[in-house]
Amino acid sequence: SYDRPEMDQHFAAPESELQQRIAGVWQEFLGIGRVGILDDFFALGGHSLLSLRIVSRLNTELELELPVNVIFEHPTIADLAQHIESISLDMDEDKMAELLDMVEGLSDEELQTRLSGGDAES
């Protein structure tokens, strides 16, 4: 790996766990010792094929379905992490809505059975 190239902006270290995980993947694929959260992927030497490989790895590691062009739309770690967090929040809200719909459809007896660890359908 080599050192981070000279950039217009100062180095800003990853703060959140998500930023650290993204930075780790970028560092691995770009071959750079450290990547800042405000560093532009393409200014670091990234290109379209590399972005596809990174998106594939992030999708696997984070259990997501990011589109292949996500790094073009969010070329910094800070921006990409914020985008992923907003997607995850939307997914959590969708899952919660599904769960509430399911619970509302259960009788009190079925709900009690499920809460106690039993299967309401037995």
PDB file of C-alpha atoms in Angstrom:
ATOM      1  CA  SER A   1       0.000   0.000   0.000  1.00  0.00           C
ATOM      2  CA  TYR A   2       1.057   3.558  -0.513  1.00  0.00           C
ATOM      3  CA  ASP A   3       0.407   6.851   1.273  1.00  0.00           C
ATOM      4  CA  ARG A   4      -2.652   8.958   0.685  1.00  0.00           C
ATOM      5  CA  PRO A   5      -2.038  11.343  -2.222  1.00  0.00           C
ATOM      6  CA  GLU A   6      -1.939  15.089  -1.633  1.00  0.00           C
ATOM      7  CA  MET A   7      -5.529  16.327  -1.474  1.00  0.00           C
ATOM      8  CA  ASP A   8      -7.126  19.773  -1.334  1.00  0.00           C
ATOM      9  CA  GLN A   9      -8.915  18.975   1.928  1.00  0.00           C
ATOM     10  CA  HIS A  10      -7.343  17.945   5.224  1.00  0.00           C
ATOM     11  CA  PHE A  11      -7.397  14.330   6.357  1.00  0.00           C
ATOM     12  CA  ALA A  12     -10.543  13.496   8.332  1.00  0.00           C
ATOM     13  CA  ALA A  13     -10.414  10.100  10.031  1.00  0.00           C
ATOM     14  CA  PRO A  14     -13.413   7.748   9.997  1.00  0.00           C
ATOM     15  CA  GLU A  15     -15.549   8.230  13.097  1.00  0.00           C
ATOM     16  CA  SER A  16     -18.440   5.774  13.080  1.00  0.00           C
ATOM     17  CA  GLU A  17     -18.149   2.003  12.783  1.00  0.00           C
ATOM     18  CA  LEU A  18     -19.786   2.195   9.350  1.00  0.00           C
ATOM     19  CA  GLN A  19     -17.270   4.810   8.146  1.00  0.00           C
ATOM     20  CA  GLN A  20     -14.427   2.632   9.453  1.00  0.00           C
ATOM     21  CA  ARG A  21     -15.752  -0.429   7.603  1.00  0.00           C
ATOM     22  CA  ILE A  22     -16.149   1.503   4.341  1.00  0.00           C
ATOM     23  CA  ALA A  23     -12.676   3.027   4.756  1.00  0.00           C
ATOM     24  CA  GLY A  24     -11.200  -0.438   5.302  1.00  0.00           C
ATOM     25  CA  VAL A  25     -12.701  -1.702   2.042  1.00  0.00           C
ATOM     26  CA  TRP A  26     -11.544   1.397   0.137  1.00  0.00           C
ATOM     27  CA  GLN A  27      -8.026   1.065   1.577  1.00  0.00           C
ATOM     28  CA  GLU A  28      -7.875  -2.593   0.573  1.00  0.00           C
ATOM     29  CA  PHE A  29      -9.042  -2.057  -3.007  1.00  0.00           C
ATOM     30  CA  LEU A  30      -7.233   1.252  -3.608  1.00  0.00           C
ATOM     31  CA  GLY A  31      -4.022   0.046  -1.952  1.00  0.00           C
ATOM     32  CA  ILE A  32      -3.797   3.190   0.176  1.00  0.00           C
ATOM     33  CA  GLY A  33      -2.635   3.078   3.792  1.00  0.00           C
ATOM     34  CA  ARG A  34      -5.301   5.455   5.079  1.00  0.00           C
ATOM     35  CA  VAL A  35      -8.335   7.067   3.498  1.00  0.00           C
ATOM     36  CA  GLY A  36     -10.166  10.084   4.898  1.00  0.00           C
ATOM     37  CA  ILE A  37     -13.943  10.337   5.013  1.00  0.00           C
ATOM     38  CA  LEU A  38     -13.900  13.502   2.872  1.00  0.00           C
ATOM     39  CA  ASP A  39     -11.536  12.079   0.231  1.00  0.00           C
ATOM     40  CA  ASP A  40     -13.101  11.696  -3.210  1.00  0.00           C
ATOM     41  CA  PHE A  41     -12.947   8.092  -4.445  1.00  0.00           C
ATOM     42  CA  PHE A  42     -11.951   9.139  -7.958  1.00  0.00           C
ATOM     43  CA  ALA A  43      -9.315  11.641  -6.746  1.00  0.00           C
ATOM     44  CA  LEU A  44      -7.740   8.721  -4.854  1.00  0.00           C
ATOM     45  CA  GLY A  45      -7.321   6.841  -8.130  1.00  0.00           C
ATOM     46  CA  GLY A  46     -10.597   4.944  -8.075  1.00  0.00           C
ATOM     47  CA  HIS A  47     -12.312   4.046 -11.341  1.00  0.00           C
ATOM     48  CA  SER A  48     -15.568   2.439 -12.464  1.00  0.00           C
ATOM     49  CA  LEU A  49     -14.381  -1.187 -12.357  1.00  0.00           C
ATOM     50  CA  LEU A  50     -12.936  -0.707  -8.883  1.00  0.00           C
ATOM     51  CA  SER A  51     -16.158   0.935  -7.714  1.00  0.00           C
ATOM     52  CA  LEU A  52     -18.107  -2.150  -8.867  1.00  0.00           C
ATOM     53  CA  ARG A  53     -15.826  -4.425  -6.853  1.00  0.00           C
ATOM     54  CA  ILE A  54     -16.122  -2.193  -3.785  1.00  0.00           C
ATOM     55  CA  VAL A  55     -19.924  -2.015  -4.032  1.00  0.00           C
ATOM     56  CA  SER A  56     -20.042  -5.804  -4.344  1.00  0.00           C
ATOM     57  CA  ARG A  57     -17.889  -6.203  -1.218  1.00  0.00           C
ATOM     58  CA  LEU A  58     -19.933  -3.650   0.751  1.00  0.00           C
ATOM     59  CA  ASN A  59     -23.168  -5.375  -0.269  1.00  0.00           C
ATOM     60  CA  THR A  60     -21.784  -8.681   1.005  1.00  0.00           C
ATOM     61  CA  GLU A  61     -20.265  -7.345   4.232  1.00  0.00           C
ATOM     62  CA  LEU A  62     -23.161  -5.060   5.160  1.00  0.00           C
ATOM     63  CA  GLU A  63     -25.932  -7.300   3.779  1.00  0.00           C
ATOM     64  CA  LEU A  64     -27.222  -4.527   1.526  1.00  0.00           C
ATOM     65  CA  GLU A  65     -28.303  -4.164  -2.082  1.00  0.00           C
ATOM     66  CA  LEU A  66     -26.543  -0.946  -3.067  1.00  0.00           C
ATOM     67  CA  PRO A  67     -26.849  -0.041  -6.754  1.00  0.00           C
ATOM     68  CA  VAL A  68     -23.682  -0.297  -8.847  1.00  0.00           C
ATOM     69  CA  ASN A  69     -23.561   3.491  -9.379  1.00  0.00           C
ATOM     70  CA  VAL A  70     -23.716   4.384  -5.670  1.00  0.00           C
ATOM     71  CA  ILE A  71     -20.067   5.528  -5.492  1.00  0.00           C
ATOM     72  CA  PHE A  72     -20.602   7.829  -8.481  1.00  0.00           C
ATOM     73  CA  GLU A  73     -23.486   9.455  -6.589  1.00  0.00           C
ATOM     74  CA  HIS A  74     -21.748   9.383  -3.177  1.00  0.00           C
ATOM     75  CA  PRO A  75     -17.980   9.590  -3.872  1.00  0.00           C
ATOM     76  CA  THR A  76     -16.799  10.220  -0.293  1.00  0.00           C
ATOM     77  CA  ILE A  77     -16.947   7.860   2.669  1.00  0.00           C
ATOM     78  CA  ALA A  78     -18.884  10.434   4.703  1.00  0.00           C
ATOM     79  CA  ASP A  79     -21.523  10.820   1.989  1.00  0.00           C
ATOM     80  CA  LEU A  80     -21.707   7.082   1.274  1.00  0.00           C
ATOM     81  CA  ALA A  81     -22.053   6.218   4.981  1.00  0.00           C
ATOM     82  CA  GLN A  82     -24.832   8.794   5.391  1.00  0.00           C
ATOM     83  CA  HIS A  83     -26.611   7.332   2.350  1.00  0.00           C
ATOM     84  CA  ILE A  84     -26.311   3.772   3.723  1.00  0.00           C
ATOM     85  CA  GLU A  85     -27.592   4.889   7.135  1.00  0.00           C
ATOM     86  CA  SER A  86     -30.644   6.515   5.520  1.00  0.00           C
ATOM     87  CA  ILE A  87     -31.340   3.325   3.522  1.00  0.00           C
ATOM     88  CA  SER A  88     -30.976   1.193   6.655  1.00  0.00           C
ATOM     89  CA  LEU A  89     -33.333   3.479   8.559  1.00  0.00           C
ATOM     90  CA  ASP A  90     -35.918   3.203   5.774  1.00  0.00           C
ATOM     91  CA  MET A  91     -35.529  -0.599   5.765  1.00  0.00           C
ATOM     92  CA  ASP A  92     -35.948  -0.731   9.559  1.00  0.00           C
ATOM     93  CA  GLU A  93     -39.114   1.365   9.304  1.00  0.00           C
ATOM     94  CA  ASP A  94     -40.470  -0.952   6.588  1.00  0.00           C
ATOM     95  CA  LYS A  95     -39.715  -4.040   8.692  1.00  0.00           C
ATOM     96  CA  MET A  96     -41.362  -2.417  11.720  1.00  0.00           C
ATOM     97  CA  ALA A  97     -44.477  -1.605   9.673  1.00  0.00           C
ATOM     98  CA  GLU A  98     -44.655  -5.229   8.458  1.00  0.00           C
ATOM     99  CA  LEU A  99     -44.270  -6.507  12.013  1.00  0.00           C
ATOM    100  CA  LEU A 100     -46.984  -4.169  13.300  1.00  0.00           C
ATOM    101  CA  ASP A 101     -49.332  -5.289  10.518  1.00  0.00           C
ATOM    102  CA  MET A 102     -48.710  -8.921  11.441  1.00  0.00           C
ATOM    103  CA  VAL A 103     -49.217  -8.307  15.178  1.00  0.00           C
ATOM    104  CA  GLU A 104     -52.424  -6.348  14.601  1.00  0.00           C
ATOM    105  CA  GLY A 105     -53.809  -9.326  12.671  1.00  0.00           C
ATOM    106  CA  LEU A 106     -53.308 -11.724  15.593  1.00  0.00           C
ATOM    107  CA  SER A 107     -55.857 -12.433  18.314  1.00  0.00           C
ATOM    108  CA  ASP A 108     -54.795 -11.811  21.920  1.00  0.00           C
ATOM    109  CA  GLU A 109     -54.418 -15.582  22.393  1.00  0.00           C
ATOM    110  CA  GLU A 110     -52.236 -15.971  19.259  1.00  0.00           C
ATOM    111  CA  LEU A 111     -50.117 -13.005  20.316  1.00  0.00           C
ATOM    112  CA  GLN A 112     -49.615 -14.420  23.822  1.00  0.00           C
ATOM    113  CA  THR A 113     -48.636 -17.811  22.363  1.00  0.00           C
ATOM    114  CA  ARG A 114     -46.031 -16.222  20.065  1.00  0.00           C
ATOM    115  CA  LEU A 115     -44.636 -14.023  22.832  1.00  0.00           C
ATOM    116  CA  SER A 116     -44.195 -17.074  25.071  1.00  0.00           C
ATOM    117  CA  GLY A 117     -42.161 -18.781  22.357  1.00  0.00           C
ATOM    118  CA  GLY A 118     -44.834 -21.114  21.073  1.00  0.00           C
ATOM    119  CA  ASP A 119     -46.170 -21.411  17.558  1.00  0.00           C
ATOM    120  CA  ALA A 120     -49.715 -20.111  17.241  1.00  0.00           C
ATOM    121  CA  GLU A 121     -50.417 -22.476  14.366  1.00  0.00           C
ATOM    122  CA  SER A 122     -49.804 -25.714  16.314  1.00  0.00           C
TER     123      SER A 122
END
